[in-house]
mmCIF file of C-alpha atoms and ligand atoms in Angstrom:
data_model
loop_
_atom_site.group_PDB
_atom_site.id
_atom_site.type_symbol
_atom_site.label_atom_id
_atom_site.label_comp_id
_atom_site.label_asym_id
_atom_site.label_seq_id
_atom_site.Cartn_x
_atom_site.Cartn_y
_atom_site.Cartn_z
ATOM 1 C CA MET A 525 38.914 -33.932 26.617
ATOM 2 C CA THR A 526 36.155 -31.760 25.298
ATOM 3 C CA ALA A 527 34.461 -32.254 22.018
ATOM 4 C CA PRO A 528 35.514 -28.781 19.162
ATOM 5 C CA LEU A 529 31.442 -27.550 18.789
ATOM 6 C CA GLN A 530 30.638 -28.526 15.114
ATOM 7 C CA ALA A 531 26.882 -26.865 13.916
ATOM 8 C CA SER A 532 24.380 -29.456 14.331
ATOM 9 C CA PRO A 533 24.165 -31.790 11.382
ATOM 10 C CA GLN A 534 20.892 -30.873 9.824
ATOM 11 C CA ALA A 535 18.225 -33.441 7.658
ATOM 12 C CA GLN A 536 16.743 -30.704 5.770
ATOM 13 C CA PRO A 537 17.886 -27.058 5.261
ATOM 14 C CA ARG A 538 15.875 -25.078 8.041
ATOM 15 C CA VAL A 539 14.513 -21.798 6.812
ATOM 16 C CA LEU A 540 13.575 -18.614 8.977
ATOM 17 C CA SER A 541 12.216 -15.682 8.577
ATOM 18 C CA GLY A 542 10.087 -13.394 10.606
ATOM 19 C CA ILE A 543 7.431 -10.628 9.891
ATOM 20 C CA GLN A 544 6.894 -7.279 12.380
ATOM 21 C CA PRO A 545 3.108 -7.066 13.571
ATOM 22 C CA THR A 546 3.194 -3.076 12.946
ATOM 23 C CA GLY A 547 0.217 -2.366 10.956
ATOM 24 C CA GLU A 548 -1.726 -3.563 7.964
ATOM 25 C CA PHE A 549 -0.329 -6.677 6.168
ATOM 26 C CA HIS A 550 0.297 -5.171 2.858
ATOM 27 C CA ILE A 551 1.208 -6.690 -0.473
ATOM 28 C CA GLY A 552 4.337 -5.738 0.030
ATOM 29 C CA ASN A 553 5.254 -8.156 2.749
ATOM 30 C CA TRP A 554 2.797 -10.802 0.690
ATOM 31 C CA LEU A 555 4.892 -10.526 -2.581
ATOM 32 C CA GLY A 556 8.484 -9.708 -0.649
ATOM 33 C CA ALA A 557 8.098 -12.564 1.478
ATOM 34 C CA VAL A 558 5.194 -14.289 2.773
ATOM 35 C CA ARG A 559 4.396 -15.724 -0.232
ATOM 36 C CA THR A 560 7.305 -17.514 -0.764
ATOM 37 C CA TRP A 561 7.406 -18.473 2.955
ATOM 38 C CA ALA A 562 3.285 -20.519 1.683
ATOM 39 C CA GLN A 563 5.052 -22.332 -1.553
ATOM 40 C CA GLN A 564 7.126 -23.275 0.910
ATOM 41 C CA VAL A 565 5.116 -24.375 3.077
ATOM 42 C CA ALA A 566 3.696 -26.183 0.091
ATOM 43 C CA ALA A 567 6.646 -27.553 -1.344
ATOM 44 C CA GLN A 568 7.942 -29.204 2.665
ATOM 45 C CA ALA A 569 11.137 -29.704 1.412
ATOM 46 C CA GLU A 570 12.912 -28.088 4.045
ATOM 47 C CA ASP A 571 11.949 -27.800 8.045
ATOM 48 C CA LEU A 572 10.267 -24.151 8.539
ATOM 49 C CA PHE A 573 10.187 -21.674 11.121
ATOM 50 C CA PHE A 574 8.207 -18.491 10.871
ATOM 51 C CA CYS A 575 7.852 -16.056 13.377
ATOM 52 C CA ILE A 576 5.827 -12.846 14.395
ATOM 53 C CA VAL A 577 8.584 -10.635 15.832
ATOM 54 C CA ASP A 578 6.639 -8.607 18.280
ATOM 55 C CA ALA A 579 10.294 -7.204 20.031
ATOM 56 C CA HIS A 580 10.850 -5.895 17.070
ATOM 57 C CA ALA A 581 7.992 -3.578 16.659
ATOM 58 C CA ILE A 582 8.785 -1.786 20.123
ATOM 59 C CA THR A 583 11.744 -0.278 18.124
ATOM 60 C CA THR A 584 9.629 3.117 17.705
ATOM 61 C CA GLU A 585 6.627 4.308 19.590
ATOM 62 C CA TYR A 586 3.673 1.853 19.999
ATOM 63 C CA ILE A 587 0.459 1.061 22.391
ATOM 64 C CA PRO A 588 0.594 -2.011 24.070
ATOM 65 C CA ALA A 589 -3.149 -3.188 23.153
ATOM 66 C CA GLU A 590 -2.858 -2.422 20.137
ATOM 67 C CA LEU A 591 0.311 -4.378 19.530
ATOM 68 C CA HIS A 592 -1.581 -7.648 21.245
ATOM 69 C CA ARG A 593 -4.033 -7.318 18.665
ATOM 70 C CA ARG A 594 -2.229 -6.741 15.554
ATOM 71 C CA ILE A 595 0.362 -9.939 17.170
ATOM 72 C CA TRP A 596 -3.088 -11.796 16.238
ATOM 73 C CA THR A 597 -4.227 -10.112 13.741
ATOM 74 C CA MET A 598 -1.144 -10.944 11.703
ATOM 75 C CA ALA A 599 -1.188 -15.093 13.040
ATOM 76 C CA GLY A 600 -3.916 -15.201 11.285
ATOM 77 C CA ASP A 601 -3.595 -13.420 8.023
ATOM 78 C CA LEU A 602 0.152 -15.680 7.852
ATOM 79 C CA VAL A 603 -2.774 -19.032 8.035
ATOM 80 C CA ALA A 604 -4.730 -17.743 5.626
ATOM 81 C CA CYS A 605 -1.585 -16.554 3.742
ATOM 82 C CA GLY A 606 -0.920 -20.539 3.269
ATOM 83 C CA VAL A 607 1.505 -20.396 6.317
ATOM 84 C CA ASP A 608 -0.122 -23.472 7.578
ATOM 85 C CA PRO A 609 0.862 -24.239 11.645
ATOM 86 C CA ASP A 610 0.375 -27.883 11.208
ATOM 87 C CA ARG A 611 3.060 -27.719 8.269
ATOM 88 C CA CYS A 612 5.392 -25.462 9.785
ATOM 89 C CA THR A 613 6.718 -23.899 13.228
ATOM 90 C CA LEU A 614 4.877 -20.834 13.393
ATOM 91 C CA PHE A 615 5.281 -18.549 16.899
ATOM 92 C CA VAL A 616 5.729 -15.272 17.932
ATOM 93 C CA GLN A 617 9.367 -13.985 19.038
ATOM 94 C CA SER A 618 9.032 -12.876 22.537
ATOM 95 C CA ASP A 619 7.033 -16.334 23.652
ATOM 96 C CA VAL A 620 10.708 -17.513 22.988
ATOM 97 C CA ARG A 621 13.259 -15.754 25.421
ATOM 98 C CA GLN A 622 16.084 -16.865 24.027
ATOM 99 C CA HIS A 623 16.140 -14.722 21.699
ATOM 100 C CA THR A 624 16.642 -11.746 23.432
ATOM 101 C CA GLU A 625 19.175 -13.413 25.715
ATOM 102 C CA LEU A 626 21.008 -14.044 22.511
ATOM 103 C CA ALA A 627 20.857 -10.859 21.060
ATOM 104 C CA TRP A 628 22.354 -9.485 24.238
ATOM 105 C CA TYR A 629 25.074 -11.538 23.683
ATOM 106 C CA LEU A 630 25.706 -11.015 20.090
ATOM 107 C CA ALA A 631 25.772 -7.054 20.691
ATOM 108 C CA ASN A 632 29.236 -7.965 22.114
ATOM 109 C CA VAL A 633 30.638 -9.303 18.856
ATOM 110 C CA THR A 634 29.045 -6.820 17.342
ATOM 111 C CA PRO A 635 31.116 -3.678 16.167
ATOM 112 C CA LEU A 636 29.552 -0.159 16.735
ATOM 113 C CA GLY A 637 30.460 1.314 13.390
ATOM 114 C CA ASP A 638 28.732 -2.039 11.257
ATOM 115 C CA LEU A 639 25.151 -0.706 13.254
ATOM 116 C CA SER A 640 25.892 2.547 12.251
ATOM 117 C CA ARG A 641 26.002 2.275 8.651
ATOM 118 C CA MET A 642 22.795 0.196 8.322
ATOM 119 C CA THR A 643 19.994 2.424 6.150
ATOM 120 C CA GLN A 644 17.513 1.405 7.648
ATOM 121 C CA PHE A 645 18.131 3.015 11.110
ATOM 122 C CA LYS A 646 19.034 6.502 9.476
ATOM 123 C CA GLU A 647 15.602 6.071 6.912
ATOM 124 C CA LYS A 648 13.420 4.820 10.522
ATOM 125 C CA SER A 649 15.795 7.648 12.760
ATOM 126 C CA GLU A 650 15.736 10.420 10.453
ATOM 127 C CA GLY A 651 13.034 13.093 12.055
ATOM 128 C CA ARG A 652 13.271 11.615 15.232
ATOM 129 C CA GLU A 653 14.306 13.775 17.755
ATOM 130 C CA HIS A 654 14.466 10.833 20.235
ATOM 131 C CA ALA A 655 15.241 7.359 18.082
ATOM 132 C CA LEU A 656 15.814 4.011 20.751
ATOM 133 C CA VAL A 657 18.876 2.364 21.262
ATOM 134 C CA GLY A 658 16.422 -0.515 20.020
ATOM 135 C CA LEU A 659 16.105 0.346 16.641
ATOM 136 C CA PHE A 660 19.630 1.168 16.909
ATOM 137 C CA THR A 661 20.242 -2.564 17.472
ATOM 138 C CA TYR A 662 17.820 -3.895 16.070
ATOM 139 C CA PRO A 663 19.456 -5.474 13.378
ATOM 140 C CA VAL A 664 21.791 -7.779 16.089
ATOM 141 C CA LEU A 665 17.743 -9.241 17.547
ATOM 142 C CA MET A 666 16.982 -10.074 13.850
ATOM 143 C CA SER A 667 20.615 -11.830 13.983
ATOM 144 C CA ALA A 668 19.614 -13.658 17.376
ATOM 145 C CA ASP A 669 16.102 -14.645 15.847
ATOM 146 C CA ILE A 670 17.696 -16.206 12.510
ATOM 147 C CA LEU A 671 21.061 -17.846 14.526
ATOM 148 C CA LEU A 672 19.051 -19.212 17.231
ATOM 149 C CA TYR A 673 17.606 -21.790 14.955
ATOM 150 C CA ARG A 674 20.878 -21.951 13.297
ATOM 151 C CA ALA A 675 18.774 -21.025 9.849
ATOM 152 C CA THR A 676 20.992 -21.258 6.349
ATOM 153 C CA VAL A 677 17.903 -19.664 4.942
ATOM 154 C CA VAL A 678 16.371 -16.581 5.057
ATOM 155 C CA PRO A 679 13.782 -15.267 2.327
ATOM 156 C CA VAL A 680 13.158 -11.368 2.886
ATOM 157 C CA GLY A 681 12.402 -8.537 1.187
ATOM 158 C CA GLU A 682 15.563 -6.618 -1.047
ATOM 159 C CA ASP A 683 15.246 -4.055 2.277
ATOM 160 C CA GLN A 684 16.593 -7.038 4.380
ATOM 161 C CA LEU A 685 19.254 -7.736 2.837
ATOM 162 C CA GLN A 686 21.824 -5.240 4.921
ATOM 163 C CA HIS A 687 20.508 -7.049 7.800
ATOM 164 C CA LEU A 688 21.414 -10.199 6.926
ATOM 165 C CA GLU A 689 24.826 -9.870 5.484
ATOM 166 C CA LEU A 690 25.159 -8.251 9.274
ATOM 167 C CA ALA A 691 24.120 -11.431 10.420
ATOM 168 C CA ARG A 692 26.666 -13.246 7.966
ATOM 169 C CA GLU A 693 29.339 -11.213 9.596
ATOM 170 C CA THR A 694 28.324 -11.841 12.791
ATOM 171 C CA VAL A 695 28.349 -15.812 12.203
ATOM 172 C CA ARG A 696 31.829 -15.402 11.204
ATOM 173 C CA ARG A 697 33.343 -13.220 13.749
ATOM 174 C CA PHE A 698 30.911 -15.329 16.463
ATOM 175 C CA ASN A 699 32.651 -18.630 15.318
ATOM 176 C CA HIS A 700 36.270 -17.270 15.151
ATOM 177 C CA ARG A 701 35.861 -16.405 18.324
ATOM 178 C CA PHE A 702 33.725 -18.805 21.007
ATOM 179 C CA GLY A 703 34.161 -22.036 17.916
ATOM 180 C CA PRO A 704 31.869 -23.144 15.106
ATOM 181 C CA ILE A 705 28.369 -22.922 16.613
ATOM 182 C CA PHE A 706 26.764 -20.980 13.808
ATOM 183 C CA PRO A 707 26.014 -21.992 9.915
ATOM 184 C CA GLU A 708 26.085 -18.939 7.818
ATOM 185 C CA PRO A 709 22.431 -17.902 6.403
ATOM 186 C CA GLN A 710 21.683 -17.314 2.985
ATOM 187 C CA PRO A 711 19.020 -14.563 1.891
ATOM 188 C CA ARG A 712 16.056 -16.229 -0.500
ATOM 189 C CA LEU A 713 14.963 -12.908 -2.516
ATOM 190 C CA SER A 714 11.042 -13.839 -3.827
ATOM 191 C CA GLN A 715 10.076 -12.627 -7.515
ATOM 192 C CA ALA A 716 9.253 -9.418 -6.333
ATOM 193 C CA PRO A 717 11.747 -8.129 -3.393
ATOM 194 C CA ARG A 718 10.772 -4.245 -3.524
ATOM 195 C CA ILE A 719 7.388 -2.972 -3.971
ATOM 196 C CA MET A 720 6.866 0.588 -4.157
ATOM 197 C CA GLY A 721 3.976 2.531 -2.170
ATOM 198 C CA LEU A 722 1.504 3.779 -3.795
ATOM 199 C CA ASP A 723 3.055 7.097 -3.379
ATOM 200 C CA GLY A 724 6.053 5.658 -5.813
ATOM 201 C CA GLN A 725 8.730 7.317 -3.701
ATOM 202 C CA THR A 726 9.610 4.925 -1.163
ATOM 203 C CA LYS A 727 9.229 0.786 -0.584
ATOM 204 C CA MET A 728 5.568 0.093 0.531
ATOM 205 C CA SER A 729 5.670 -0.130 4.420
ATOM 206 C CA LYS A 730 3.245 -0.783 7.282
ATOM 207 C CA SER A 731 4.226 2.735 8.536
ATOM 208 C CA LYS A 732 4.150 4.759 5.702
ATOM 209 C CA GLY A 733 0.875 4.662 5.270
ATOM 210 C CA ASN A 734 1.256 4.086 1.612
ATOM 211 C CA THR A 735 0.084 0.656 1.577
ATOM 212 C CA LEU A 736 -2.462 -2.023 -0.459
ATOM 213 C CA GLY A 737 -3.512 -3.887 2.329
ATOM 214 C CA LEU A 738 -3.978 -7.841 1.525
ATOM 215 C CA PHE A 739 -7.010 -8.079 3.467
ATOM 216 C CA GLU A 740 -8.614 -4.740 3.064
ATOM 217 C CA GLU A 741 -11.991 -4.204 1.480
ATOM 218 C CA ARG A 742 -11.954 -4.974 -2.616
ATOM 219 C CA ASP A 743 -13.423 -1.200 -3.156
ATOM 220 C CA VAL A 744 -11.173 0.313 -0.487
ATOM 221 C CA PHE A 745 -8.125 -1.644 -2.331
ATOM 222 C CA TRP A 746 -9.680 -0.905 -5.661
ATOM 223 C CA ASN A 747 -9.702 2.871 -4.762
ATOM 224 C CA LYS A 748 -6.120 2.673 -3.823
ATOM 225 C CA LEU A 749 -4.713 0.987 -6.465
ATOM 226 C CA ARG A 750 -6.922 3.320 -9.076
ATOM 227 C CA GLY A 751 -4.912 6.829 -7.438
ATOM 228 C CA ALA A 752 -1.324 4.919 -7.280
ATOM 229 C CA PHE A 753 1.753 6.440 -8.525
ATOM 230 C CA THR A 754 2.774 5.207 -12.253
ATOM 231 C CA ASP A 755 5.395 6.100 -14.685
ATOM 232 C CA PRO A 756 6.387 10.047 -13.978
ATOM 233 C CA GLN A 757 6.967 10.700 -17.607
ATOM 234 C CA ARG A 758 3.341 9.328 -19.163
ATOM 235 C CA LEU A 759 1.727 12.082 -19.004
ATOM 236 C CA ARG A 760 -0.579 11.833 -21.275
ATOM 237 C CA ARG A 761 -2.484 8.617 -22.582
ATOM 238 C CA SER A 762 -0.645 9.049 -26.178
ATOM 239 C CA ASP A 763 2.554 9.160 -24.408
ATOM 240 C CA PRO A 764 4.494 5.674 -24.378
ATOM 241 C CA GLY A 765 5.009 3.975 -20.908
ATOM 242 C CA ARG A 766 7.493 3.100 -19.376
ATOM 243 C CA PRO A 767 7.250 -0.856 -17.768
ATOM 244 C CA GLY A 768 10.527 -0.569 -16.147
ATOM 245 C CA VAL A 769 9.718 2.456 -13.891
ATOM 246 C CA CYS A 770 6.493 1.280 -13.321
ATOM 247 C CA ASN A 771 4.870 0.156 -9.849
ATOM 248 C CA ILE A 772 2.219 -1.388 -11.413
ATOM 249 C CA PHE A 773 4.075 -3.514 -14.055
ATOM 250 C CA THR A 774 5.802 -4.409 -10.703
ATOM 251 C CA MET A 775 2.816 -6.088 -9.355
ATOM 252 C CA HIS A 776 1.389 -7.282 -13.085
ATOM 253 C CA LYS A 777 4.663 -9.354 -13.174
ATOM 254 C CA ALA A 778 3.969 -10.828 -9.899
ATOM 255 C CA VAL A 779 0.310 -11.651 -10.059
ATOM 256 C CA SER A 780 -0.472 -11.638 -14.111
ATOM 257 C CA THR A 781 -0.092 -14.786 -16.014
ATOM 258 C CA PRO A 782 3.390 -14.504 -18.547
ATOM 259 C CA ASP A 783 0.950 -14.084 -21.528
ATOM 260 C CA GLU A 784 -0.686 -11.360 -19.873
ATOM 261 C CA VAL A 785 2.398 -9.370 -18.312
ATOM 262 C CA GLU A 786 3.846 -9.630 -22.574
ATOM 263 C CA LEU A 787 0.724 -8.149 -23.571
ATOM 264 C CA THR A 788 0.670 -5.459 -21.008
ATOM 265 C CA TYR A 789 4.480 -4.360 -21.974
ATOM 266 C CA THR A 790 3.415 -4.440 -25.534
ATOM 267 C CA GLU A 791 0.298 -2.108 -24.758
ATOM 268 C CA CYS A 792 1.750 -0.251 -22.121
ATOM 269 C CA THR A 793 5.228 1.011 -24.801
ATOM 270 C CA THR A 794 3.285 1.510 -27.429
ATOM 271 C CA ALA A 795 0.354 3.880 -25.405
ATOM 272 C CA GLN A 796 -2.096 1.284 -26.995
ATOM 273 C CA ARG A 797 -3.441 0.658 -23.254
ATOM 274 C CA GLY A 798 -3.421 3.676 -20.339
ATOM 275 C CA CYS A 799 -3.194 3.806 -17.499
ATOM 276 C CA VAL A 800 -6.431 3.253 -15.376
ATOM 277 C CA ASP A 801 -6.835 0.127 -17.691
ATOM 278 C CA CYS A 802 -3.481 -1.507 -17.613
ATOM 279 C CA LYS A 803 -4.736 -0.878 -13.520
ATOM 280 C CA LYS A 804 -7.734 -2.571 -14.085
ATOM 281 C CA ILE A 805 -6.305 -5.551 -15.322
ATOM 282 C CA VAL A 806 -4.001 -6.120 -12.791
ATOM 283 C CA MET A 807 -6.880 -5.975 -10.339
ATOM 284 C CA GLU A 808 -8.657 -8.959 -11.800
ATOM 285 C CA SER A 809 -5.560 -10.612 -11.091
ATOM 286 C CA PHE A 810 -5.019 -9.545 -7.715
ATOM 287 C CA ASP A 811 -8.848 -10.527 -7.319
ATOM 288 C CA ARG A 812 -7.676 -14.176 -8.687
ATOM 289 C CA GLU A 813 -5.448 -14.213 -6.018
ATOM 290 C CA LEU A 814 -6.930 -12.497 -2.846
ATOM 291 C CA VAL A 815 -10.360 -13.593 -3.047
ATOM 292 C CA PRO A 816 -9.841 -17.573 -1.707
ATOM 293 C CA LEU A 817 -7.222 -16.048 1.067
ATOM 294 C CA ARG A 818 -9.775 -13.390 1.855
ATOM 295 C CA ALA A 819 -12.141 -16.007 2.236
ATOM 296 C CA ARG A 820 -9.871 -18.348 4.646
ATOM 297 C CA ARG A 821 -9.228 -15.029 6.223
ATOM 298 C CA ALA A 822 -12.541 -14.912 7.666
ATOM 299 C CA GLU A 823 -12.508 -18.905 8.167
ATOM 300 C CA ILE A 824 -10.025 -18.566 10.780
ATOM 301 C CA ALA A 825 -11.542 -15.646 12.297
ATOM 302 C CA GLN A 826 -14.190 -18.157 12.970
ATOM 303 C CA HIS A 827 -11.754 -20.326 15.236
ATOM 304 C CA PRO A 828 -9.633 -18.004 17.954
ATOM 305 C CA ASP A 829 -8.885 -21.241 19.492
ATOM 306 C CA ARG A 830 -7.263 -22.909 17.226
ATOM 307 C CA LEU A 831 -4.815 -19.824 16.444
ATOM 308 C CA ARG A 832 -4.216 -19.787 20.191
ATOM 309 C CA GLN A 833 -3.304 -23.174 20.363
ATOM 310 C CA ALA A 834 -0.908 -22.932 16.951
ATOM 311 C CA LEU A 835 1.098 -20.531 18.123
ATOM 312 C CA GLY A 836 1.215 -22.124 21.576
ATOM 313 C CA ASP A 837 2.571 -25.548 20.038
ATOM 314 C CA GLY A 838 4.930 -23.562 17.582
ATOM 315 C CA ALA A 839 6.438 -21.671 20.675
ATOM 316 C CA GLU A 840 6.893 -24.876 22.110
ATOM 317 C CA LYS A 841 9.168 -26.389 19.405
ATOM 318 C CA ALA A 842 11.220 -23.645 18.884
ATOM 319 C CA ARG A 843 12.319 -22.685 22.789
ATOM 320 C CA ARG A 844 13.263 -26.506 22.486
ATOM 321 C CA ILE A 845 15.775 -25.681 19.548
ATOM 322 C CA ALA A 846 16.175 -22.676 20.497
ATOM 323 C CA GLU A 847 17.718 -23.509 24.103
ATOM 324 C CA GLU A 848 19.311 -26.319 22.484
ATOM 325 C CA THR A 849 21.452 -23.684 20.956
ATOM 326 C CA MET A 850 21.349 -21.912 23.985
ATOM 327 C CA ARG A 851 23.124 -24.541 25.801
ATOM 328 C CA GLU A 852 26.358 -24.313 23.380
ATOM 329 C CA VAL A 853 26.366 -20.413 23.111
ATOM 330 C CA ARG A 854 26.584 -20.362 27.082
ATOM 331 C CA PRO A 855 29.664 -22.562 28.007
ATOM 332 C CA ALA A 856 31.410 -21.528 24.466
ATOM 333 C CA MET A 857 31.287 -17.839 25.094
ATOM 334 C CA GLY A 858 32.387 -18.629 29.245
ATOM 335 C CA LEU A 859 29.400 -17.565 30.694
ATOM 336 C CA GLY A 860 27.562 -19.183 33.412
ATOM 337 C CA THR A 861 27.827 -22.305 35.398
ATOM 338 C CA GLY A 862 25.530 -24.563 33.813
ATOM 339 C CA ALA A 863 28.142 -26.623 31.848
ATOM 340 C CA PRO A 864 31.923 -27.431 31.415
ATOM 341 C CA ALA A 865 34.161 -25.093 29.396
ATOM 342 C CA PRO A 866 34.783 -26.578 26.484
HETATM 343 N N1 AQP B 611 7.583 -3.185 -0.094
HETATM 344 C C1 AQP B 611 8.034 -4.161 0.531
HETATM 345 N N2 AQP B 611 8.302 -5.331 -1.277
HETATM 346 C C2 AQP B 611 9.065 -6.086 -0.957
HETATM 347 N N3 AQP B 611 9.321 -6.858 0.620
HETATM 348 C C3 AQP B 611 8.782 -5.864 1.081
HETATM 349 N N4 AQP B 611 8.946 -6.446 2.933
HETATM 350 C C4 AQP B 611 8.318 -5.566 3.782
HETATM 351 N N5 AQP B 611 8.475 -4.675 2.517
HETATM 352 C C5 AQP B 611 8.308 -4.484 1.444
HETATM 353 C C6 AQP B 611 9.321 -7.888 3.703
HETATM 354 O O1 AQP B 611 8.271 -8.044 4.423
HETATM 355 C C7 AQP B 611 8.713 -8.855 5.200
HETATM 356 C C8 AQP B 611 8.591 -8.767 6.758
HETATM 357 O O2 AQP B 611 8.766 -7.182 6.873
HETATM 358 P P1 AQP B 611 8.798 -7.130 8.249
HETATM 359 O O3 AQP B 611 7.276 -6.498 8.826
HETATM 360 O O4 AQP B 611 9.296 -7.298 9.554
HETATM 361 O O5 AQP B 611 9.409 -5.396 8.412
HETATM 362 P P2 AQP B 611 9.321 -4.552 7.026
HETATM 363 O O6 AQP B 611 10.977 -4.874 5.877
HETATM 364 O O7 AQP B 611 10.174 -2.983 8.004
HETATM 365 O O8 AQP B 611 8.401 -4.307 6.322
HETATM 366 P P3 AQP B 611 7.493 -2.630 6.442
HETATM 367 O O9 AQP B 611 6.071 -2.906 6.228
HETATM 368 O O10 AQP B 611 8.237 -1.930 5.629
HETATM 369 O O11 AQP B 611 6.781 -2.557 8.490
HETATM 370 P P4 AQP B 611 7.752 -1.151 8.903
HETATM 371 O O12 AQP B 611 6.765 0.154 8.691
HETATM 372 O O13 AQP B 611 6.764 -1.465 10.224
HETATM 373 O O14 AQP B 611 9.048 -1.294 9.273
HETATM 374 C C9 AQP B 611 10.499 -8.444 5.442
HETATM 375 O O15 AQP B 611 10.904 -9.621 4.590
HETATM 376 C C10 AQP B 611 10.314 -7.386 3.833
HETATM 377 O O16 AQP B 611 11.814 -7.759 3.524
#
């Protein structure tokens, strides 16, 4: 008799997260997710997998040559942020075919009704005459990304929590039907899980043109920051501000020192500091963090072969682990001829 399937025991918790190469890497992506990835890489306490999810990036209109260029740009950006490929597994999703294979299998344990409740689909399909099936099934592919590596921790921004909850539900459904193959993944939120766009209306998003790019020229960055939306009720310099509703204060909390954050709070609520001065100070905090990253980014651009090698090595390791999982999944679902059924 075949032994019951068990989720493989892992020596260290396994972490997986991804980012789409859909546009300019912005401070929302960084503060919401990637800075946490880099901290985990530095700590080396977990088994870390990070991927550039290019198959997610084709769910809305795109230009192939541009996508290809953005994959490489994103890879360089991530490494510059501290996602060191020598200390984690960094790879491109479509280099590991098992992601799309598992996504199809998981689509067959995912009810239509669950997908139609996803707010990201509603937002992204709104106003589009022809939303694509891929955009609708995007969360299924995201579940496959996570489950393929049997990750137990998924660092994400707040916008991805609903998709992660779906992945957890998918694990329960799958394991109940086919045996205990997958562990339930838990989200890990950063200290800044939701950065609003410069317009103050919606979350900062690559596709919305409301971003502050992490690697854009300092002058461009500052000009955008200077014009960013703050507390709408603060019409005059003498009006006290409300840090709780101000996106600039959220940025302060993410990049300024605790003393500076406290002082900002006091001076804003008592109208001792105006919004432009507040932005100048947060700009100094950004400079402290971003100047070294920009220098590292320029250095990485000098060595494209190293990046190519690193992504190749990362994909090879990811494929090995992904295939181990699939070798359990296929027979458990009664698929193929490669292994005896459980
Ligand atoms: N504004 C944000 N605040 C905090 N975290 C954010 N993230 C994205 N925007 C914010 C987090 O960044 C990670 C990578 O995101 P993604 O590229 O996979 O997809 P996304 O969430 O759809 O990001 P964008 O920028 O909004 O891309 P587009 O416009 O292409 O859809 C995720 O962990 C996300 O939570």
